[in-house]
Amino acid sequence: MRLSRAFLPTLKETPTEAQIASHRLMLRAGLVRQTSAGIYAWLPLGWRVLRKVEQIVREEQDRAGAQEILMPTIQTADLWRQSGRYEAYGPEMLRLKDRHEREMLYGPTNEEMITDIFKSYAKSYRDLPRNLYHIQWKFRDEVRPRFGVMRGREFLMKDAYSFDLDQPGAVDSYRAMMLAYMRTFQRMGLRAVPMAADTGPIGGDLSHEFIILAPTGESTVFYDADFENLDWQKSDFDSAKKADLATFYQQITSMYAATDEKHDLGAWANVPELRRREGKGIEVGHIFYFGTKYSNAMGLTVAGPDGKPVVPEMGSYGIGVSRLVGAIIEANHDDAGIKWPDTVAPFRVAVINLKVGDTTTDAFAERLYGHFHDDPMYRNDVVYDDREERAGAKFADADLLGHPWQAIVGPRGAAAGRVELKRRASGERLDLSLEDAIARIRS
Ligand code: ATP
Ligand code: MG
């Protein structure tokens, strides 16, 4: 994409309504625009990032054996009356009436609906286990929408729901999702700490919130420094290998992570002093085993192997897809702007022409841009700053927008066949030939 033709409404001034860095940067870099309290329009750059985040979430859900569907945003009140949550949910639920005065609502979550759908088809134990997910907009009328997309009223969530024949099966499903989550966040360049969370009346230990470490986070987390060193992507656990999943789960839960004193500080004592860490963080995901709560309420039963009816065991697994965009920025920025991890950057490469109109510089910059633009793997990932702007303004915009690689072409460099390659995350600068610059970006 050529910046001279792009819709990239950046702001010069720091917006005063934004209290935290990610919110300020999302507005300044023109990623989103608030249309009313806690409700945002996603502009071209923000939309690109949101789709990349969504795609990583999708790929890891698929890899873990979950199957994607799409449920509607609008639900009937009747569905929620069956579980008793229509009354219980309170003012966070946006309630509507259709022209026949039927009570409807904009879904804040989908346990009732998925159970109702699944119930229509699942008849026997052979229909289990299954895990279904969707990535859909939710509405929660939050008391205090704030921090931009991090606590919005309308937000994009991935929610998965598992159905198992018995508790051991539900535990396997839970562990598979936990591993999928570790991989998902790592692919986005994030360190997520799975923090033991309240299970409510169900009891047990099968509820974890995933916390991205960031000083502005709302949660406090204690964790073993080893979390920072593990590579979940490389671990070759497979959802089919239950024994491996059990080992993995053991490994994770032995590296204690918790909020304040609410949770068992027995495990924390086992973490060696030198490896103990405490931090603030942002909740980007929550996985939860809730047994037969919804299957019971919604009347879901299947015939077991002996023909007797069995009430399936369920769990639900959420990821705040739109919140993640803010959380990623919160974890990756400096005073100048965003430092996108490569996997979620709106563009992976920016070619910056410092002297538009100068024949040599134009030709050289076009060659570099053309190289990536002609490659289907990069076409959508390269942006060319061909605007007639001062060099200083271009540098400032490139740093604000956070492109992981900046390939800077000026008249002197172009004449000598050289490119200055800047790595946004580290600030490292390299003076390279065109070929070497291309090879470096590709590596
Ligand atoms: P919170 O405690 O932050 O309100 P929650 O417990 O209500 O979160 P869940 O119901 O578990 O959240 O939803 C799953 C995920 O959806 C959360 O982990 C979070 O990442 C995201 N999420 C929840 N509420 C919002 C919101 N208002 N705006 C953006 N994302 C949200
Ligand atoms: Mg909430």
Coordinates of C-alpha atoms and ligand atoms in Angstrom, one line a residue:
M1 CA 0.0 0.0 0.0
R2 CA 1.1 3.5 -0.8
L3 CA 0.8 5.9 2.1
S4 CA 0.0 8.8 -0.3
R5 CA -3.3 7.0 -1.0
A6 CA -3.9 5.5 2.4
F7 CA -6.7 6.4 4.9
L8 CA -4.4 6.7 7.9
P9 CA -5.8 9.4 10.1
T10 CA -3.0 9.9 12.7
L11 CA -3.3 12.6 15.3
K12 CA -0.5 15.0 16.2
E13 CA -1.8 15.8 19.7
T14 CA -2.1 13.3 22.5
P15 CA -5.8 12.7 23.1
T16 CA -6.6 13.9 26.6
E17 CA -9.4 11.4 27.3
A18 CA -6.9 8.4 27.1
Q19 CA -5.4 7.5 30.4
I20 CA -3.1 4.6 29.4
A21 CA -0.4 4.3 26.7
S22 CA -2.2 1.7 24.5
H23 CA -5.4 3.8 24.3
R24 CA -3.4 7.0 23.5
L25 CA -1.4 5.2 20.9
M26 CA -4.4 3.5 19.3
L27 CA -6.0 6.9 18.8
R28 CA -2.9 8.7 17.7
A29 CA -1.9 6.0 15.2
G30 CA -5.5 6.0 13.8
L31 CA -6.3 2.4 14.6
V32 CA -9.7 3.0 16.0
R33 CA -12.2 5.7 16.5
Q34 CA -14.7 5.9 19.4
T35 CA -18.2 6.3 18.0
S36 CA -19.9 6.3 21.5
A37 CA -18.8 5.3 25.0
G38 CA -17.0 1.9 24.8
I39 CA -17.9 1.4 21.1
Y40 CA -15.3 1.7 18.4
A41 CA -15.0 1.7 14.7
W42 CA -11.9 -0.1 13.5
L43 CA -9.9 2.0 10.9
P44 CA -7.7 0.3 8.2
L45 CA -4.6 -0.2 10.4
G46 CA -6.5 -1.3 13.5
W47 CA -8.7 -3.7 11.4
R48 CA -5.6 -5.3 9.9
V49 CA -4.2 -6.0 13.4
L50 CA -7.5 -7.2 14.7
R51 CA -7.8 -9.7 11.8
K52 CA -4.2 -11.0 12.4
V53 CA -4.9 -11.5 16.1
E54 CA -8.2 -13.2 15.2
Q55 CA -6.4 -15.5 12.7
I56 CA -3.8 -16.7 15.2
V57 CA -6.5 -17.4 17.7
R58 CA -8.4 -19.3 15.0
E59 CA -5.4 -21.4 13.9
E60 CA -4.6 -22.5 17.4
Q61 CA -8.2 -23.4 18.2
D62 CA -8.4 -25.4 15.0
R63 CA -5.0 -27.1 15.9
A64 CA -6.4 -28.1 19.3
G65 CA -9.4 -29.8 17.6
A66 CA -12.0 -27.2 18.2
Q67 CA -14.4 -26.5 15.3
E68 CA -15.5 -23.0 14.2
I69 CA -19.1 -21.9 13.9
L70 CA -20.7 -18.5 14.0
M71 CA -23.6 -17.8 16.3
P72 CA -25.7 -14.6 16.0
T73 CA -25.2 -11.6 18.2
I74 CA -28.9 -11.3 18.9
Q75 CA -30.5 -13.9 21.2
T76 CA -33.9 -14.5 22.7
A77 CA -34.6 -13.8 26.3
D78 CA -36.4 -17.2 26.5
L79 CA -33.1 -19.0 26.1
W80 CA -31.6 -17.2 29.0
R81 CA -34.7 -17.7 31.2
Q82 CA -34.0 -21.5 31.0
S83 CA -30.7 -21.1 32.7
G84 CA -32.0 -18.4 35.1
R85 CA -29.4 -15.9 33.8
Y86 CA -31.9 -13.5 32.2
E87 CA -32.8 -12.1 35.6
A88 CA -29.4 -12.8 37.2
Y89 CA -27.3 -11.0 34.6
G90 CA -28.3 -7.5 35.6
P91 CA -27.7 -4.2 33.8
E92 CA -24.6 -5.3 31.9
M93 CA -27.0 -7.1 29.5
L94 CA -28.4 -5.0 26.6
R95 CA -32.0 -5.9 26.4
L96 CA -34.1 -5.2 23.3
K97 CA -37.6 -5.8 21.9
D98 CA -38.5 -6.7 18.4
R99 CA -41.6 -5.4 16.6
H100 CA -43.7 -8.2 18.1
E101 CA -42.7 -7.0 21.6
R102 CA -40.6 -10.2 22.0
E103 CA -37.8 -9.8 24.4
M104 CA -34.3 -10.1 22.9
L105 CA -30.8 -9.3 23.9
Y106 CA -27.4 -8.6 22.4
G107 CA -25.3 -11.6 23.6
P108 CA -22.7 -11.0 26.3
T109 CA -21.7 -14.7 26.0
N110 CA -23.1 -17.9 24.5
E111 CA -23.3 -20.8 27.0
E112 CA -27.1 -21.1 26.7
M113 CA -27.2 -20.8 22.9
I114 CA -24.4 -23.3 22.2
T115 CA -25.9 -25.8 24.7
D116 CA -29.3 -25.4 23.0
I117 CA -27.8 -25.9 19.5
F118 CA -25.7 -28.9 20.6
K119 CA -28.7 -30.5 22.3
S120 CA -30.6 -30.6 19.0
Y121 CA -28.0 -32.9 17.4
A122 CA -26.0 -34.8 20.1
K123 CA -27.8 -38.0 20.9
S124 CA -25.3 -40.5 22.1
Y125 CA -21.9 -40.8 23.7
R126 CA -20.4 -41.1 20.2
D127 CA -21.2 -37.5 19.7
L128 CA -18.7 -36.6 22.4
P129 CA -16.2 -35.2 23.0
R130 CA -16.8 -32.0 20.9
N131 CA -15.4 -28.5 21.2
L132 CA -17.1 -25.7 19.2
Y133 CA -16.1 -22.1 19.1
H134 CA -16.9 -18.8 17.4
I135 CA -15.4 -15.4 17.1
Q136 CA -18.2 -12.9 17.4
W137 CA -19.0 -9.4 18.8
K138 CA -20.3 -9.3 22.3
F139 CA -22.0 -6.5 24.2
R140 CA -21.7 -5.8 27.9
D141 CA -22.9 -2.5 29.2
E142 CA -19.9 -2.1 31.4
V143 CA -20.3 0.4 34.3
R144 CA -17.1 2.1 33.4
P145 CA -15.9 1.5 29.8
R146 CA -12.3 2.7 29.8
F147 CA -8.8 2.1 28.5
G148 CA -10.1 2.1 24.9
V149 CA -10.7 -1.3 23.4
M150 CA -9.5 -3.0 26.6
R151 CA -12.8 -2.5 28.4
G152 CA -15.2 -1.7 25.7
R153 CA -19.0 -2.3 25.7
E154 CA -19.0 -3.9 22.3
F155 CA -16.0 -6.2 21.9
L156 CA -14.8 -9.1 19.9
M157 CA -14.4 -12.4 21.8
K158 CA -13.5 -15.9 20.9
D159 CA -15.5 -18.3 23.0
A160 CA -15.2 -22.0 22.8
Y161 CA -17.4 -24.6 24.5
S162 CA -16.4 -28.2 25.2
F163 CA -18.8 -31.2 25.7
D164 CA -17.5 -34.4 27.3
L165 CA -18.9 -37.6 28.5
D166 CA -17.3 -37.5 31.9
Q167 CA -15.1 -35.5 34.2
P168 CA -11.8 -37.0 33.1
G169 CA -12.7 -36.2 29.5
A170 CA -13.6 -32.6 30.5
V171 CA -10.2 -32.3 32.2
D172 CA -8.4 -33.4 29.0
S173 CA -10.4 -30.8 27.0
Y174 CA -9.5 -28.2 29.5
R175 CA -5.8 -29.0 29.3
A176 CA -5.8 -29.0 25.5
M177 CA -7.3 -25.5 25.6
M178 CA -4.7 -24.4 28.1
L179 CA -1.9 -25.4 25.9
A180 CA -3.7 -23.8 22.9
Y181 CA -3.8 -20.6 24.8
M182 CA -0.1 -20.6 25.7
R183 CA 0.7 -21.1 22.1
T184 CA -1.7 -18.5 20.9
F185 CA -0.3 -15.7 23.1
Q186 CA 3.3 -16.7 22.4
R187 CA 2.7 -16.4 18.7
M188 CA 1.6 -12.8 19.3
G189 CA 4.9 -12.1 21.0
L190 CA 3.3 -12.1 24.5
R191 CA 4.1 -13.7 27.8
A192 CA 0.9 -15.0 29.3
V193 CA 0.7 -16.2 32.8
P194 CA -2.1 -18.7 33.5
M195 CA -3.3 -17.5 36.9
A196 CA -5.4 -19.7 39.1
A197 CA -8.9 -18.1 39.3
D198 CA -12.1 -18.6 41.2
T199 CA -14.1 -21.6 40.3
G200 CA -17.2 -20.5 42.2
P201 CA -19.6 -23.2 43.5
I202 CA -18.0 -25.8 41.2
G203 CA -14.8 -25.9 43.3
G204 CA -11.6 -27.6 42.1
D205 CA -8.8 -25.9 40.3
L206 CA -10.0 -25.8 36.7
S207 CA -10.3 -22.1 36.1
H208 CA -7.5 -20.0 34.9
E209 CA -7.2 -16.4 33.7
F210 CA -4.4 -15.6 31.3
I211 CA -2.6 -12.5 32.3
I212 CA -0.3 -10.4 30.1
L213 CA 2.3 -8.7 32.1
A214 CA 2.0 -4.9 31.9
P215 CA 2.4 -2.3 34.6
T216 CA -1.0 -0.8 33.7
G217 CA -2.9 -4.0 34.2
E218 CA -5.8 -4.4 36.6
S219 CA -4.7 -7.7 38.1
T220 CA -1.8 -8.6 40.4
V221 CA 0.0 -11.8 39.6
F222 CA 2.7 -13.8 41.4
Y223 CA 4.6 -16.2 39.1
D224 CA 7.7 -18.3 38.7
A225 CA 10.3 -16.6 36.4
D226 CA 10.5 -19.9 34.5
F227 CA 7.3 -18.9 32.7
E228 CA 9.4 -16.3 30.8
N229 CA 11.8 -19.0 29.5
L230 CA 9.5 -21.7 28.3
D231 CA 8.7 -22.1 24.6
W232 CA 5.2 -23.4 24.3
Q233 CA 5.2 -23.3 20.5
K234 CA 8.1 -25.7 20.3
S235 CA 6.7 -28.1 22.9
D236 CA 5.3 -30.9 20.8
F237 CA 2.3 -31.7 22.9
D238 CA -0.6 -32.8 20.9
S239 CA -4.2 -32.6 21.9
A240 CA -4.5 -36.3 21.0
K241 CA -1.7 -37.3 23.5
K242 CA -3.4 -37.2 26.9
A243 CA -0.3 -38.3 28.8
D244 CA 1.7 -35.4 27.4
L245 CA -1.1 -33.0 28.2
A246 CA -1.1 -34.2 31.8
T247 CA 2.7 -33.6 32.0
F248 CA 2.3 -30.2 30.5
Y249 CA -0.5 -29.3 32.9
Q250 CA 1.6 -30.5 35.8
Q251 CA 4.5 -28.4 34.6
I252 CA 2.3 -25.3 34.3
T253 CA 0.5 -25.6 37.6
S254 CA 3.6 -26.4 39.5
M255 CA 4.9 -23.0 38.4
Y256 CA 2.5 -21.3 40.7
A257 CA 0.7 -18.2 39.5
A258 CA -1.9 -16.4 41.5
T259 CA -3.7 -13.2 42.5
D260 CA -3.1 -12.0 46.0
E261 CA -3.8 -14.2 49.0
K262 CA -7.2 -15.4 47.7
H263 CA -5.5 -18.5 46.4
D264 CA -3.4 -21.3 47.9
L265 CA 0.0 -19.8 48.9
G266 CA 1.3 -23.6 49.7
A267 CA 2.5 -23.8 45.9
W268 CA 4.1 -20.4 46.0
A269 CA 6.4 -21.5 48.9
N270 CA 7.9 -24.2 46.5
V271 CA 9.1 -21.6 44.0
P272 CA 12.7 -20.8 44.8
E273 CA 13.2 -17.3 46.1
L274 CA 15.3 -16.2 43.1
R275 CA 12.6 -17.2 40.7
R276 CA 9.7 -15.4 42.4
R277 CA 8.2 -12.6 40.4
E278 CA 5.3 -10.3 41.1
G279 CA 3.7 -8.1 38.4
K280 CA 0.6 -6.3 37.2
G281 CA -1.3 -7.7 34.3
I282 CA -4.2 -7.6 31.8
E283 CA -6.6 -10.5 31.6
V284 CA -6.8 -11.5 28.0
G285 CA -8.4 -14.9 28.4
H286 CA -10.3 -17.1 30.8
I287 CA -10.8 -20.8 30.7
F288 CA -13.4 -22.5 33.0
Y289 CA -14.7 -25.9 33.7
F290 CA -18.3 -25.7 35.0
G291 CA -19.4 -29.3 35.0
T292 CA -23.1 -29.9 34.2
K293 CA -24.3 -26.4 35.1
Y294 CA -25.7 -25.5 31.6
S295 CA -26.3 -29.0 30.3
N296 CA -28.5 -29.6 33.3
A297 CA -30.3 -26.3 33.0
M298 CA -30.8 -26.6 29.2
G299 CA -31.8 -30.3 29.4
L300 CA -28.9 -31.7 27.4
T301 CA -28.5 -35.5 27.8
V302 CA -27.0 -38.2 25.5
A303 CA -27.3 -41.9 25.7
G304 CA -24.2 -43.4 27.4
P305 CA -22.4 -46.6 26.3
D306 CA -24.9 -48.6 28.5
G307 CA -27.9 -46.8 27.0
K308 CA -28.6 -44.8 30.2
P309 CA -28.8 -41.0 29.8
V310 CA -25.7 -39.0 30.7
V311 CA -25.5 -35.3 31.2
P312 CA -22.4 -34.0 29.4
E313 CA -19.7 -32.1 31.3
M314 CA -18.9 -28.7 29.9
G315 CA -16.3 -26.0 29.9
S316 CA -16.0 -22.6 28.3
Y317 CA -12.9 -20.8 27.0
G318 CA -12.8 -17.1 26.2
I319 CA -10.2 -14.9 24.6
G320 CA -10.7 -11.1 24.4
V321 CA -9.6 -10.7 20.7
S322 CA -10.2 -6.9 20.6
R323 CA -8.8 -6.4 24.1
L324 CA -5.6 -8.2 22.9
V325 CA -4.9 -5.4 20.4
G326 CA -4.6 -3.0 23.4
A327 CA -2.8 -5.5 25.5
I328 CA -0.2 -6.1 22.8
I329 CA 0.5 -2.4 22.6
E330 CA 0.6 -2.1 26.3
A331 CA 3.4 -4.7 26.4
N332 CA 5.2 -3.4 23.3
H333 CA 5.7 0.4 23.1
D334 CA 8.0 3.3 23.9
D335 CA 7.6 7.1 24.0
A336 CA 7.7 7.3 20.2
G337 CA 5.0 4.8 19.5
I338 CA 4.1 1.1 19.0
K339 CA 6.5 -1.7 18.5
W340 CA 4.4 -4.4 16.8
P341 CA 5.5 -8.0 17.1
D342 CA 6.0 -9.2 13.5
T343 CA 3.1 -11.7 13.6
V344 CA 0.4 -9.1 14.3
A345 CA 1.9 -5.9 12.8
P346 CA -0.4 -4.1 10.3
F347 CA 2.5 -4.1 7.9
R348 CA 5.7 -6.1 8.4
V349 CA 7.8 -3.8 6.2
A350 CA 7.7 -0.1 5.6
V351 CA 9.8 1.4 2.7
I352 CA 10.5 5.0 3.5
N353 CA 11.4 7.3 0.7
L354 CA 13.2 10.4 2.1
K355 CA 13.2 12.4 -1.1
V356 CA 10.1 11.9 -3.2
G357 CA 10.7 13.5 -6.6
D358 CA 14.4 12.7 -6.8
T359 CA 14.7 10.3 -9.7
T360 CA 17.4 8.0 -8.2
T361 CA 15.8 7.8 -4.8
D362 CA 12.3 7.2 -6.3
A363 CA 13.6 4.4 -8.6
F364 CA 15.5 2.7 -5.8
A365 CA 12.7 2.9 -3.3
E366 CA 10.2 1.6 -6.0
R367 CA 12.5 -1.3 -6.6
L368 CA 12.5 -2.3 -3.0
Y369 CA 8.8 -1.7 -2.6
G370 CA 8.1 -3.6 -5.8
H371 CA 10.2 -6.6 -4.6
F372 CA 7.8 -7.2 -1.7
H373 CA 4.7 -6.0 -3.5
D374 CA 5.2 -8.6 -6.2
D375 CA 5.5 -11.4 -3.7
P376 CA 2.1 -12.8 -2.7
M377 CA 3.5 -13.6 0.8
Y378 CA 4.3 -9.9 1.4
R379 CA 1.9 -8.0 -0.9
N380 CA -0.4 -7.1 2.0
D381 CA 2.4 -6.6 4.4
V382 CA 4.4 -3.8 2.8
V383 CA 3.7 -0.2 3.0
Y384 CA 5.5 2.5 1.0
D385 CA 5.8 6.0 2.4
D386 CA 5.8 7.9 -0.9
R387 CA 4.3 11.1 0.6
E388 CA 5.8 14.5 0.0
E389 CA 6.6 15.0 3.6
R390 CA 9.7 16.0 5.6
A391 CA 12.0 13.2 6.6
G392 CA 11.4 13.9 10.3
A393 CA 7.7 13.6 9.9
K394 CA 8.1 10.2 8.1
F395 CA 10.4 8.9 10.8
A396 CA 8.0 10.0 13.5
D397 CA 5.0 8.3 11.7
A398 CA 7.0 5.1 11.1
D399 CA 7.9 4.8 14.8
L400 CA 4.3 5.8 15.9
L401 CA 2.8 3.2 13.6
G402 CA 5.4 0.7 14.8
H403 CA 6.3 -1.2 11.6
P404 CA 8.8 -4.0 12.7
W405 CA 11.1 -3.3 9.8
Q406 CA 11.8 0.2 8.3
A407 CA 13.7 0.3 5.1
I408 CA 14.9 3.8 4.7
V409 CA 16.0 5.1 1.3
G410 CA 17.6 8.6 1.0
P411 CA 19.3 10.2 -2.0
R412 CA 22.9 9.5 -0.8
G413 CA 22.1 5.8 0.0
A414 CA 20.2 5.4 -3.3
A415 CA 23.1 6.7 -5.3
A416 CA 25.4 4.2 -3.5
G417 CA 22.9 1.4 -3.7
R418 CA 22.4 1.2 0.0
V419 CA 19.4 0.9 2.3
E420 CA 19.3 1.8 6.0
L421 CA 17.4 -1.0 7.7
K422 CA 15.9 -0.2 11.1
R423 CA 14.5 -2.7 13.5
R424 CA 11.7 -1.0 15.5
A425 CA 11.8 -3.3 18.5
S426 CA 15.5 -3.0 19.3
G427 CA 16.3 0.3 17.5
E428 CA 19.1 -1.6 15.7
R429 CA 20.2 0.1 12.4
L430 CA 22.0 -1.6 9.6
D431 CA 23.5 -0.1 6.4
L432 CA 23.0 -2.7 3.7
S433 CA 22.8 -3.3 0.0
L434 CA 19.3 -3.8 -1.5
E435 CA 19.8 -7.6 -1.7
D436 CA 21.1 -7.9 1.8
A437 CA 18.3 -5.7 3.2
I438 CA 15.7 -7.9 1.5
A439 CA 17.4 -11.1 2.7
R440 CA 17.6 -9.7 6.3
I441 CA 13.8 -8.9 6.3
R442 CA 13.0 -12.2 4.9
S443 CA 15.0 -14.1 7.5
Ligands
ATP1 P1 -13.2 -8.7 33.2 O1 -12.9 -9.3 34.6 O2 -12.0 -8.1 32.6 O3 -14.4 -7.9 33.1 P2 -14.6 -11.1 32.5 O4 -14.3 -12.0 33.6 O5 -15.9 -10.4 32.5 O6 -13.4 -10.0 32.3 P3 -15.0 -13.2 30.5 O7 -16.5 -13.3 30.7 O8 -14.2 -14.4 31.1 O9 -14.4 -11.9 31.1 O10 -14.7 -13.0 29.0 C1 -13.6 -13.6 28.3 C2 -12.6 -12.6 27.9 O11 -13.2 -11.5 27.2 C3 -11.9 -11.9 29.0 O12 -10.8 -12.7 29.4 C4 -11.4 -10.6 28.4 O13 -10.2 -10.8 27.7 C5 -12.5 -10.3 27.4 N1 -13.4 -9.2 27.8 C6 -14.3 -9.3 28.8 N2 -14.9 -8.1 29.0 C7 -14.4 -7.3 28.1 C8 -14.7 -5.9 27.7 N3 -15.6 -5.2 28.4 N4 -14.0 -5.4 26.7 C9 -13.0 -6.1 26.1 N5 -12.8 -7.4 26.3 C10 -13.4 -8.0 27.3
MG2 MG -16.4 -8.5 33.0

